[in-house]
Coordinates of C-alpha atoms (C1' of nucleotides) in Angstrom, one line a residue:
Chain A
X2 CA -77.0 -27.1 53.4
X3 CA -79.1 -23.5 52.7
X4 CA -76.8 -22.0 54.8
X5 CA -78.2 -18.5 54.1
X6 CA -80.1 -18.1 57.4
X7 CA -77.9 -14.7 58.9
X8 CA -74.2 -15.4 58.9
X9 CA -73.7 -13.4 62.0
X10 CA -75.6 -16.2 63.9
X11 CA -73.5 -19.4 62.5
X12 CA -71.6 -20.4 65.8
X13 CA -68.1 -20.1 66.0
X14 CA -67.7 -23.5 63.6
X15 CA -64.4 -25.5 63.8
X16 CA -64.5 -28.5 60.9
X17 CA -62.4 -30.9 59.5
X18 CA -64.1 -31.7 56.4
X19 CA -64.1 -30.3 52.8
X20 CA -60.2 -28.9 53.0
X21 CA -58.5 -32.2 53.8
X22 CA -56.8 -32.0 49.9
X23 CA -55.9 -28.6 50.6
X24 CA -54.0 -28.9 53.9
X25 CA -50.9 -30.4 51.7
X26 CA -51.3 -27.6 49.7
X27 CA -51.3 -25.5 52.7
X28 CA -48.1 -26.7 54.5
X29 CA -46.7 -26.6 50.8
X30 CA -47.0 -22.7 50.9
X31 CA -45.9 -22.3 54.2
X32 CA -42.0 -21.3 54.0
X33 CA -42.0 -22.9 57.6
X34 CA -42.2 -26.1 55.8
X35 CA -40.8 -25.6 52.3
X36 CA -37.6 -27.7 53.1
X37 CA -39.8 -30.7 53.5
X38 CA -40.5 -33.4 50.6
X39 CA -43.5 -34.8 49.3
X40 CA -43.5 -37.6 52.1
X41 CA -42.9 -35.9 55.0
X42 CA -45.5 -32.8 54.2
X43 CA -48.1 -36.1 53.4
X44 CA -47.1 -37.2 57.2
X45 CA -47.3 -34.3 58.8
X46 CA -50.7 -33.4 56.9
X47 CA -52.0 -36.5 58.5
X48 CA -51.5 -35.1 61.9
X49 CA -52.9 -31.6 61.0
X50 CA -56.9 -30.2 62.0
X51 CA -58.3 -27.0 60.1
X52 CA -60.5 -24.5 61.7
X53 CA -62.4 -21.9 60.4
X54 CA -63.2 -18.2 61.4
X55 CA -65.8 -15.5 60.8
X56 CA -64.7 -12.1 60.2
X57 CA -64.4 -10.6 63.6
X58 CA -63.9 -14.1 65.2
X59 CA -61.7 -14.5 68.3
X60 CA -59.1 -17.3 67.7
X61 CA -57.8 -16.9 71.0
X62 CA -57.3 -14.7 73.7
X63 CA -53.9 -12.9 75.4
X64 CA -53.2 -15.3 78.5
X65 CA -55.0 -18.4 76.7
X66 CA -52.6 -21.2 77.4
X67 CA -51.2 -22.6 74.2
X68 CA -52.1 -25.6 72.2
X69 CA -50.1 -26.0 68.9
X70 CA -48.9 -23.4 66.2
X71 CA -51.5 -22.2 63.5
X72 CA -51.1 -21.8 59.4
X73 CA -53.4 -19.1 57.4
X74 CA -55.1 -21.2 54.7
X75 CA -56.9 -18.1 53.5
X76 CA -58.4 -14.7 54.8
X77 CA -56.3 -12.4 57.4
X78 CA -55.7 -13.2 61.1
X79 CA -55.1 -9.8 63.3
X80 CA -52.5 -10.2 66.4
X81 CA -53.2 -7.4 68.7
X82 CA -53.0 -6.1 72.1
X83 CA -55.7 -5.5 74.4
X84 CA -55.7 -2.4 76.8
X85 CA -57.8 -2.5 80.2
X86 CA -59.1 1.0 78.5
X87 CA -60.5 -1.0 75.6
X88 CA -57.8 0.3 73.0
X89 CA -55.8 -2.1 70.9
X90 CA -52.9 -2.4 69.6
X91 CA -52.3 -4.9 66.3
X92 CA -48.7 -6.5 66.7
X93 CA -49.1 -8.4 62.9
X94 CA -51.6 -9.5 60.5
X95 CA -50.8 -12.7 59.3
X96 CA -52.0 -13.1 55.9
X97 CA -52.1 -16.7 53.5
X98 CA -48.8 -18.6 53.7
X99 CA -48.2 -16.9 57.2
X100 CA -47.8 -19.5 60.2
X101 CA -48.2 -17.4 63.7
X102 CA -47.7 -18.3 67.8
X103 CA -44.7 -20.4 66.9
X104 CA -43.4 -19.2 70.2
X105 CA -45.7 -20.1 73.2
X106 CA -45.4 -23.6 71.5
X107 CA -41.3 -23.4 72.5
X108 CA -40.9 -22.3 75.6
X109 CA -44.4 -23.5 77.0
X110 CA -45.9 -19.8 77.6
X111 CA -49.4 -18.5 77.3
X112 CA -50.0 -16.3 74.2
X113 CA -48.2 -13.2 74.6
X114 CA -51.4 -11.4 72.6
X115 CA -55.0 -11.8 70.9
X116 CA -56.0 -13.1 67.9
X117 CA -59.2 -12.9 65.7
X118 CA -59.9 -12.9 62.0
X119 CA -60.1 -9.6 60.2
X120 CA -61.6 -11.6 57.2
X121 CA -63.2 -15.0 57.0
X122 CA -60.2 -17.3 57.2
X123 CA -59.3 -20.6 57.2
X124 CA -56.5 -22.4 59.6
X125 CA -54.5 -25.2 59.8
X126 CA -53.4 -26.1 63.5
X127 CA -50.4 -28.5 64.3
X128 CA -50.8 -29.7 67.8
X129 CA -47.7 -28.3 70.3
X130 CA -46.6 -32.0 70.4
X131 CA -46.6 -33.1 66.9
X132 CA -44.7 -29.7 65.8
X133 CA -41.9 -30.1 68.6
X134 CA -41.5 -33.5 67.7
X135 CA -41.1 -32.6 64.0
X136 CA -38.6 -29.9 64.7
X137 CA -36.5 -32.4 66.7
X138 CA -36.7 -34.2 63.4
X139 CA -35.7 -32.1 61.0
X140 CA -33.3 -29.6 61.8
X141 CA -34.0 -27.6 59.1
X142 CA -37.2 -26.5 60.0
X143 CA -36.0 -25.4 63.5
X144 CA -33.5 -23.2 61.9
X145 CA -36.7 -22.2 59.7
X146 CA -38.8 -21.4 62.5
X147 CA -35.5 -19.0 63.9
X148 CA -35.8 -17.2 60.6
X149 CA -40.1 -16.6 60.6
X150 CA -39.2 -15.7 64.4
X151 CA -36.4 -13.2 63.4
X152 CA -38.5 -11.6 61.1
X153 CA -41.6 -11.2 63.3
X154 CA -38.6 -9.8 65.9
X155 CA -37.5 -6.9 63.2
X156 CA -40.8 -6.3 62.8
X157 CA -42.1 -5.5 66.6
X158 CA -39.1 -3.3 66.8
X159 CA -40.2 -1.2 64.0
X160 CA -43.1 -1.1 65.5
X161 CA -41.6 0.3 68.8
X162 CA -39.7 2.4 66.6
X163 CA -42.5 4.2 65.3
X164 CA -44.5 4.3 68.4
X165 CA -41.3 5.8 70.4
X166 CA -40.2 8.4 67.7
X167 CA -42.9 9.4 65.6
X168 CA -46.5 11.0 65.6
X169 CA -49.5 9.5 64.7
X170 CA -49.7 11.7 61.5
X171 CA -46.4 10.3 60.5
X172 CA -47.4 6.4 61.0
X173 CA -50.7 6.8 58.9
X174 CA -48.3 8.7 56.6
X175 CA -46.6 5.5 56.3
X176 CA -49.3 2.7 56.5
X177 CA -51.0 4.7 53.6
X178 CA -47.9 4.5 51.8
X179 CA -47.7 0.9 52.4
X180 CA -51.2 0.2 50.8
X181 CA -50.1 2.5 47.9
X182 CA -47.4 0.3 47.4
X183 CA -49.3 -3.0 47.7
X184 CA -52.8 -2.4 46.4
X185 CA -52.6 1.6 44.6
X186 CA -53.8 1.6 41.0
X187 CA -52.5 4.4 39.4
X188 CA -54.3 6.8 37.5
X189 CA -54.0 10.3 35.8
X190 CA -54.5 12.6 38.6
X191 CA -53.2 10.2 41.7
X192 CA -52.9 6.5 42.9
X193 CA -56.1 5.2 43.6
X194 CA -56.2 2.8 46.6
X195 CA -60.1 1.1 48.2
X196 CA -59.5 1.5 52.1
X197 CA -60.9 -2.2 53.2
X198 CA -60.8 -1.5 57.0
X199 CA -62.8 1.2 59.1
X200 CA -60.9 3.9 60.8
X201 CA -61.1 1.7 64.1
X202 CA -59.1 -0.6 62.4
X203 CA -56.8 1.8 61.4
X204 CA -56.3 3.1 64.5
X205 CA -55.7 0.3 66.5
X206 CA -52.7 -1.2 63.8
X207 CA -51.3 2.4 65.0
X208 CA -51.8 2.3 68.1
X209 CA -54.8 5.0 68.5
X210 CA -58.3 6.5 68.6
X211 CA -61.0 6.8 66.1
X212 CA -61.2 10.2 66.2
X213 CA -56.9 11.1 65.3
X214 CA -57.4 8.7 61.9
X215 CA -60.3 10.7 61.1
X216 CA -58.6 14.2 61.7
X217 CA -55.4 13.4 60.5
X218 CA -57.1 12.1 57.1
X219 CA -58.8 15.4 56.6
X220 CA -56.2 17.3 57.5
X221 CA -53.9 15.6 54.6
X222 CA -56.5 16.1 52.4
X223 CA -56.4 20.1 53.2
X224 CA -52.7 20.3 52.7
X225 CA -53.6 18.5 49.3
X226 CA -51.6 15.5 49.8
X227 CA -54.6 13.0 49.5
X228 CA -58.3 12.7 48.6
X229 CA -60.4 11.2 50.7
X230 CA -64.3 10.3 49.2
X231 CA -65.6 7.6 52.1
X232 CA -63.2 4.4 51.3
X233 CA -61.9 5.4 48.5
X234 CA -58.4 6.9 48.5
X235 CA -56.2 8.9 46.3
X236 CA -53.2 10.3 46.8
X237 CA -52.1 13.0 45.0
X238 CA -48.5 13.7 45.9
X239 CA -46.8 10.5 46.7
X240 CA -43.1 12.4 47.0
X241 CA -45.0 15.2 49.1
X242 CA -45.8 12.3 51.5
X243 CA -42.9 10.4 51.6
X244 CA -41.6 13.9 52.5
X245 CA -43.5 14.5 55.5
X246 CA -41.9 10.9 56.9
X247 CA -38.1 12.2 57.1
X248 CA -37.9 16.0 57.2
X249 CA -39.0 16.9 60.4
X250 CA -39.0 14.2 63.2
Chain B
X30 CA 1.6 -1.5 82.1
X31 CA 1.0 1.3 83.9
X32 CA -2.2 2.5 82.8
X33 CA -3.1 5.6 84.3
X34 CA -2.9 8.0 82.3
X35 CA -7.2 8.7 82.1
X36 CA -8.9 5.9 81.5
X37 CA -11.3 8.0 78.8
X38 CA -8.4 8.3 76.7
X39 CA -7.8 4.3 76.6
X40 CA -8.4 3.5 72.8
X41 CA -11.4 1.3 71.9
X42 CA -9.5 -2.1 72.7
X43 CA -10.2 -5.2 71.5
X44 CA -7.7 -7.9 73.3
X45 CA -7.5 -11.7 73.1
X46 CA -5.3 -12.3 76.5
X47 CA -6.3 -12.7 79.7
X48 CA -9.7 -14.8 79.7
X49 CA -8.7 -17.6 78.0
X50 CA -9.5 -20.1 80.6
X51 CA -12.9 -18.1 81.1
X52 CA -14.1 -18.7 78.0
X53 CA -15.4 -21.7 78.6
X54 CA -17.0 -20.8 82.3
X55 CA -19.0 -18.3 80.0
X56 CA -20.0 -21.0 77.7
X57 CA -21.2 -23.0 80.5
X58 CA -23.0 -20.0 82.0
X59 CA -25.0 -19.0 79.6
X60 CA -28.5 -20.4 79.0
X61 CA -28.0 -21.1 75.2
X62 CA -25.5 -23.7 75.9
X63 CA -26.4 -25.7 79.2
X64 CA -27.1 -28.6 77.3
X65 CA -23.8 -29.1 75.9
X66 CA -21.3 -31.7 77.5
X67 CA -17.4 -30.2 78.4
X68 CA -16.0 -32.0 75.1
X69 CA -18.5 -29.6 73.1
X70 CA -17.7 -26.6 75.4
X71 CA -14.2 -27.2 75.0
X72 CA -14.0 -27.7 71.6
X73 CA -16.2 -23.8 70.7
X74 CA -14.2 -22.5 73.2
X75 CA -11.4 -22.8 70.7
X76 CA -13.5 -21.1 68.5
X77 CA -14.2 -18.1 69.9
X78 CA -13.0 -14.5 70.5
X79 CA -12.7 -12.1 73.4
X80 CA -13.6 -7.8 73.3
X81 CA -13.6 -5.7 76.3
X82 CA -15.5 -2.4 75.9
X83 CA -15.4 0.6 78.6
X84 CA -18.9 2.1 79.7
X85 CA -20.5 4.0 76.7
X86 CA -18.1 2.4 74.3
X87 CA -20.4 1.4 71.3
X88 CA -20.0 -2.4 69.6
X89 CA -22.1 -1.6 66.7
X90 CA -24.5 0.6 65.1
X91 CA -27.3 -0.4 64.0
X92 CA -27.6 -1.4 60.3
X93 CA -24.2 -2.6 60.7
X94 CA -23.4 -5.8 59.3
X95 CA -23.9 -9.2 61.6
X96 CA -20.5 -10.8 62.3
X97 CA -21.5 -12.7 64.9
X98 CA -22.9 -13.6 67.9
X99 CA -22.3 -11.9 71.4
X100 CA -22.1 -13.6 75.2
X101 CA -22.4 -11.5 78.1
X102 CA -19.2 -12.6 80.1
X103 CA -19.7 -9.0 82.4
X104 CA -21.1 -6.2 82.6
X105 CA -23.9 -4.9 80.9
X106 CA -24.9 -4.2 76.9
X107 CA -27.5 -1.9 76.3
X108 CA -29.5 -2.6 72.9
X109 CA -31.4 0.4 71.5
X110 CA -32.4 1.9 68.9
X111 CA -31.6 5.9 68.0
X112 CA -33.9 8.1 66.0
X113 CA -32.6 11.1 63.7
X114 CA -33.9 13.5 66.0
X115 CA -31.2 11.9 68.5
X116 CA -33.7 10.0 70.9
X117 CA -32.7 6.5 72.1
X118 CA -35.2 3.9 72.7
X119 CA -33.9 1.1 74.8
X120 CA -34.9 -2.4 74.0
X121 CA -33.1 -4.3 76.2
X122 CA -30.2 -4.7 78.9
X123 CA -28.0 -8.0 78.5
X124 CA -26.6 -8.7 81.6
X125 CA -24.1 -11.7 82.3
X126 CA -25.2 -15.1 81.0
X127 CA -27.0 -13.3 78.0
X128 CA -27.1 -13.4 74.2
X129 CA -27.4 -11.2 71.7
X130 CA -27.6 -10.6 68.6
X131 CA -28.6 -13.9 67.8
X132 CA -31.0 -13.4 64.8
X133 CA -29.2 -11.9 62.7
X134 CA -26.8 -14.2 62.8
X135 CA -29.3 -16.8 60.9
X136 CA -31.2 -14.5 58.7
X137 CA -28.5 -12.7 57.1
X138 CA -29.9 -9.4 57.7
X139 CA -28.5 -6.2 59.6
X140 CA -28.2 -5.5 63.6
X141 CA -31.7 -4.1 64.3
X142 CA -29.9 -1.8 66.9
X143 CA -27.2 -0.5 68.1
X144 CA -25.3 -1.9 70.9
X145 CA -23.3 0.1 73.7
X146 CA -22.1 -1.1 77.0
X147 CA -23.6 0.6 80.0
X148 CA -20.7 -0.4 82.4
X149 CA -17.3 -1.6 81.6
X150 CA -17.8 -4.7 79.9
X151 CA -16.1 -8.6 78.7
X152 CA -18.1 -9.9 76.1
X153 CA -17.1 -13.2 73.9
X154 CA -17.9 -13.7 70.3
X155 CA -18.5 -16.4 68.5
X156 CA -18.5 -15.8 64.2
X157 CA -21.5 -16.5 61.5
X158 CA -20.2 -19.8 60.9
X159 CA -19.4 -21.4 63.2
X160 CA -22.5 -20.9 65.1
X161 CA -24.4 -22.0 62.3
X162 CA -22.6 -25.3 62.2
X163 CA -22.7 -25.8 65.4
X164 CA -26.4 -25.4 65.7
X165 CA -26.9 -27.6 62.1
X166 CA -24.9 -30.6 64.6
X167 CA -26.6 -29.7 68.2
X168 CA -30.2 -29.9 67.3
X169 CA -30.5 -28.6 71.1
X170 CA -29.0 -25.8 70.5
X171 CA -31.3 -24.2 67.9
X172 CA -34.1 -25.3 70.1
X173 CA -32.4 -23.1 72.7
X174 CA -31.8 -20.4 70.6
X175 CA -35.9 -20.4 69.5
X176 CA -36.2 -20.2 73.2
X177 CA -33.9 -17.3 74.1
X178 CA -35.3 -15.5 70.9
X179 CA -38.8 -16.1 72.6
X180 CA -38.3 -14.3 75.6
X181 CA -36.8 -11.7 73.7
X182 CA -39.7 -11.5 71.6
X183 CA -42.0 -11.4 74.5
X184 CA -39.9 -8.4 76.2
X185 CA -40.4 -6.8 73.1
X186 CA -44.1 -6.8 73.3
X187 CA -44.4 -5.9 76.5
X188 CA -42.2 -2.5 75.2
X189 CA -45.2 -1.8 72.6
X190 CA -47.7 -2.5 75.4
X191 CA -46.3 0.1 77.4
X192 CA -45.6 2.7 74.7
X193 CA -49.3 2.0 73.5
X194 CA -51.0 2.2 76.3
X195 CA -49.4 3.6 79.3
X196 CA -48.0 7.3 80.2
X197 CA -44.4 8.3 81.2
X198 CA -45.6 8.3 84.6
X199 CA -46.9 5.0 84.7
X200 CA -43.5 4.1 82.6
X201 CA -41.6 5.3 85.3
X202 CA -43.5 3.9 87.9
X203 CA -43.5 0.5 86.8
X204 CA -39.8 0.8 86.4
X205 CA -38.9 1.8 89.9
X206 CA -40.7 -1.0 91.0
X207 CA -39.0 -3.3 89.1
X208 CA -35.5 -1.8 90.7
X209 CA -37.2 -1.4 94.3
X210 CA -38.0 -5.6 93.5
X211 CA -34.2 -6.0 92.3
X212 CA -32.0 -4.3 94.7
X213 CA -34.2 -2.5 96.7
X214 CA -33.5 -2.3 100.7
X215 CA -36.4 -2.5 103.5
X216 CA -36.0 -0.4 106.0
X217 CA -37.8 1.7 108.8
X218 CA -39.6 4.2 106.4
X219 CA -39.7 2.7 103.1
X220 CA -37.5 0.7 100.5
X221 CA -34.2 2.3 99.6
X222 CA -32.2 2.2 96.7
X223 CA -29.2 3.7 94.5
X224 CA -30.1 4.8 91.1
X225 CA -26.9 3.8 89.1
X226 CA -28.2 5.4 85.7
X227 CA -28.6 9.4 84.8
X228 CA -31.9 10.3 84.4
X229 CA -30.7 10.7 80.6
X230 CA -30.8 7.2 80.4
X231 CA -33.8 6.2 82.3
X232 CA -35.6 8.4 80.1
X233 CA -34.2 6.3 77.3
X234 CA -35.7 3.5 78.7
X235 CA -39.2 4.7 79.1
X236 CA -38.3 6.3 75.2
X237 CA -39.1 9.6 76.8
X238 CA -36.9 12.4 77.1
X239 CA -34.7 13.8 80.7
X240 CA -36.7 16.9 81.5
X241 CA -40.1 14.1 81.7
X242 CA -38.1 12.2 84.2
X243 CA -37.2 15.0 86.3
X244 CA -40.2 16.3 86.7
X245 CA -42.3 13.3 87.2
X246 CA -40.0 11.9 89.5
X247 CA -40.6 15.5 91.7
X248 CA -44.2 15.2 91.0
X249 CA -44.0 11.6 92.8
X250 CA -42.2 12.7 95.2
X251 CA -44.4 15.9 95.9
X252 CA -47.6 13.0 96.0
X253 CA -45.4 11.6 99.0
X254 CA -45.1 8.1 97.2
X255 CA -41.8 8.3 97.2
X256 CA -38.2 10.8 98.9
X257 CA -35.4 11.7 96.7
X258 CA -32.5 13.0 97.5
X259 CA -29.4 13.0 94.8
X260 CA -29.4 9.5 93.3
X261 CA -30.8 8.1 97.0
X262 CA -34.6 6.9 96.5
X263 CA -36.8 5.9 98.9
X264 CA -40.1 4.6 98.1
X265 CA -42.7 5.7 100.9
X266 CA -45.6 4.0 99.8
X267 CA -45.2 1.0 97.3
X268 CA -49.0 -0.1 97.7
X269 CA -49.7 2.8 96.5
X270 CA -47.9 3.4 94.0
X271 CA -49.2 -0.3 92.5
X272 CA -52.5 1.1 92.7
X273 CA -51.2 4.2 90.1
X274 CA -50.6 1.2 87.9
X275 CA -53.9 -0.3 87.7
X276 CA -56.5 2.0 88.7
X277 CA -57.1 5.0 86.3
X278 CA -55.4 3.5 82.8
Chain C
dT16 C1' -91.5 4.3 56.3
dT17 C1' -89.5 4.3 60.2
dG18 C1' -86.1 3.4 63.3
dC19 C1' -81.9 1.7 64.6
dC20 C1' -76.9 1.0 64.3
dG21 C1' -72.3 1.3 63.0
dG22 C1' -69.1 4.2 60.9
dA23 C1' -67.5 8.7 60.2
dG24 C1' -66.7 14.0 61.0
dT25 C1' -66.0 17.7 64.2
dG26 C1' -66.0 21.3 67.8
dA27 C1' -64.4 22.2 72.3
dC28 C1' -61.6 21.0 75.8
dT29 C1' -58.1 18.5 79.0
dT30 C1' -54.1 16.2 79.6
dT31 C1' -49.5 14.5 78.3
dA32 C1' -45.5 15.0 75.9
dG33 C1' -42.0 17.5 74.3
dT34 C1' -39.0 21.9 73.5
dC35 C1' -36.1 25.7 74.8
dA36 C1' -33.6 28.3 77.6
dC37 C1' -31.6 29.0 81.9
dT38 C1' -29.9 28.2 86.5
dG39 C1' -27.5 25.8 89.9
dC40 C1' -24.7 22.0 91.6
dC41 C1' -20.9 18.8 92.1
dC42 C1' -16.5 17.4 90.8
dG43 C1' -12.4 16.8 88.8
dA44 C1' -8.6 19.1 86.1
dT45 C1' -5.7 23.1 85.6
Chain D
dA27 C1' -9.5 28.9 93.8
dT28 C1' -11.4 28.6 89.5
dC29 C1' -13.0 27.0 85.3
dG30 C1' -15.6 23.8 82.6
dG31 C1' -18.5 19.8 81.8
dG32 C1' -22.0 16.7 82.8
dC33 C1' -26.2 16.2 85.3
dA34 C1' -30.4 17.8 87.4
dG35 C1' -34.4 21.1 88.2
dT36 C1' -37.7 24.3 86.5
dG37 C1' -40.5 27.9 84.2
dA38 C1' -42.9 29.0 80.1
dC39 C1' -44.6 27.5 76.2
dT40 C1' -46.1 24.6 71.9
dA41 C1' -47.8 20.9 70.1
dA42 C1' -49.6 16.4 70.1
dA43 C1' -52.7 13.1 71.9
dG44 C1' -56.8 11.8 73.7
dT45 C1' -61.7 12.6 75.6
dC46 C1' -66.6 13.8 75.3
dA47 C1' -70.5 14.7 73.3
dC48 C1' -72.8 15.4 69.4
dT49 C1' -74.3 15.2 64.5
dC50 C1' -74.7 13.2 60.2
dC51 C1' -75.2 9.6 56.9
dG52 C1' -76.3 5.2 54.7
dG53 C1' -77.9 0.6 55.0
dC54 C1' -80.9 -2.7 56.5
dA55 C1' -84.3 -4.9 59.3
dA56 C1' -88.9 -4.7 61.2

DNA sequence: TTGCCGGAGTGACTTTAGTCACTGCCCGAT
DNA sequence: ATCGGGCAGTGACTAAAGTCACTCCGGCAA
């Protein structure tokens, strides 16, 4: 195909070839679906299109009226809020094995939020119908989907949590612990982390500007807790950090 | 019985009398169970229990181990969440007819929140299991509870949408619009209503603190959108106020 | 090379939010 | 009548949060 003309100018594409194996596989990863056997995740992947996204590629708007419930294949799908000021506010970030907007397809509701891929992904969609149907089906996975759902819940009110009792200081506090957690190497003098988002992004998953990530970061680093050296992070005193998240407040 | 003797001093009470032949008008009143035929309601209502709480009685804290699940028979449950600095957030108000506490019911895990009654209250309760059962043989009913859950989850975004993007004022606003909506009266020079709540607690629904409340509601009322006298409010000029909403932001 | 662009850093400032400490008021108990 | 407790109002202040306007840098496209 010599695709290599400019990726930014390939339309928004939405295919149904080359995957077709891999939906199975797909719905198999999905704990939505784990219940099911071999048969019924071969039925169900009959009834299932895929769709693919650019970095940076709306999926669909807050308001859109809903069409079916979407899987994450691969990449990372960003659920976020959008303020008439321009500011956002991520509510999740689904990544691979993640199925999101289980809801609207319930109780008939528009989205509730935005989404748009933060890396190239790939989706699986299940149509409203065929998924409601299924559920009436099999029990089991209705009682799955009250589980995802409960989860997603807990995890909104953290984020209400943190946005009604804490600063932003202390939220980047704990998102940078977070990453330390998931992706720090450590090393002699620190754990080493990549940042692999800009401070816009950063700021929007906390619910602020630019301009606080930025400050924030350098003042850390000043008080020695971190080093910052463009995207790459290291912090230096971990139990200094985790500190700063419970003694004041 | 007699009892006089100060109500405050009443022990936390948790009696079985009295309602019996209620339970079941609850049942049938609330949401999660309109599809089920009187042989069904009949047979849970054997099943369940009954607790009474006064106003600012708590039911439980949160982190607390899930029992059960909760139906609003009267009064009014306040769910919220309390930070170490002693802040309350409010995330929701069950009135009668409502649920709660419904996820953690399936998903094993801990209240969320805490839960206090904001008015003296009748609640019934019906355990772990047997709601689980009930929803494994009443497909229905676990479609129901993916709907209640929904609109839950939906309230709960709008929360972070207001704590993200909006200011205490605009909090406040929006909320005596809401009550001038609810119970509001018309009449010659504006609409009037009661405010039932301390300002303590409408600042922990706007997860703000008293002094903002006070002083925002003066501010409004020195803008001439609104009179207060005591817990008497009149809104002067509800158009305008709207416009607060929408224009700067 | 040049020029543009997106991301990042920062100074200077304004606006909101939150804190502390008091005062005053109403009301019900002694 | 008075005392005490809960609630409300407010001044004075501190501290976060957010805004504006730049600058700087590095990459990449013309």
């Amino acid at each position: 195909m010599l695709a290599l003309e400019k990726i930014k100018q390939r339309p928004a594409s939405e295919r149904t070839g080359d995957m077709k194996e891999n939906a199975e596989t797909v719905l198999r990863k999905t704990p939505l679906f784990a219940s099911l056997t071999e048969n019924e995740i071969h039925a169900l992947a009959g009834r299932v299109s895929k769709r693919r996204l650019q970095r940076g590629e709306l999926l669909f708007a807050e308001g859109d009226s809903c069409t079916g419930l979407y899987l994450v294949a691969s990449g990372k799908i960003r659920i976020f809020k959008l303020s008439l000021a321009g500011r956002e506010q991520v509510l999740a970030i689904e990544g691979p094995g993640s199925s999101f907007a289980e809801l609207p397809v319930f109780d008939g509701g528009n989205y509730p939020a935005a989404a748009s891929a933060s890396e190239d992904s790939e989706l699986v969609f299940i149509s409203r119908k065929d998924f409601q149907n299924f559920c009436r089906e099999h029990p089991d996975v209705a009682l799955k989907v009250i589980a995802v759902v409960g989860s997603r819940l807990r995890r909104l009110v953290g984020i209400i949590e943190e946005l009604s009792f804490t600063t932003v200081r202390q939220r980047l506090i704990a998102l940078i612990l977070q990453l330390a957690e998931a992706d720090g190497a450590p090393s002699k003098d620190g754990i080493q982390l990549e940042l692999t988002k800009s401070h816009q992004d950063f700021a929007a998953e906390l619910g602020t500007v630019r301009e606080l990530i930025s400050r924030n970061l350098s003042r850390l680093q000043a008080e020695g807790f971190l080093e910052v050296e463009g995207r790459k992070l290291v912090v230096k005193d971990l139990a200094g950090l985790k500190r700063e998240l419970t003694s004041p407040e």
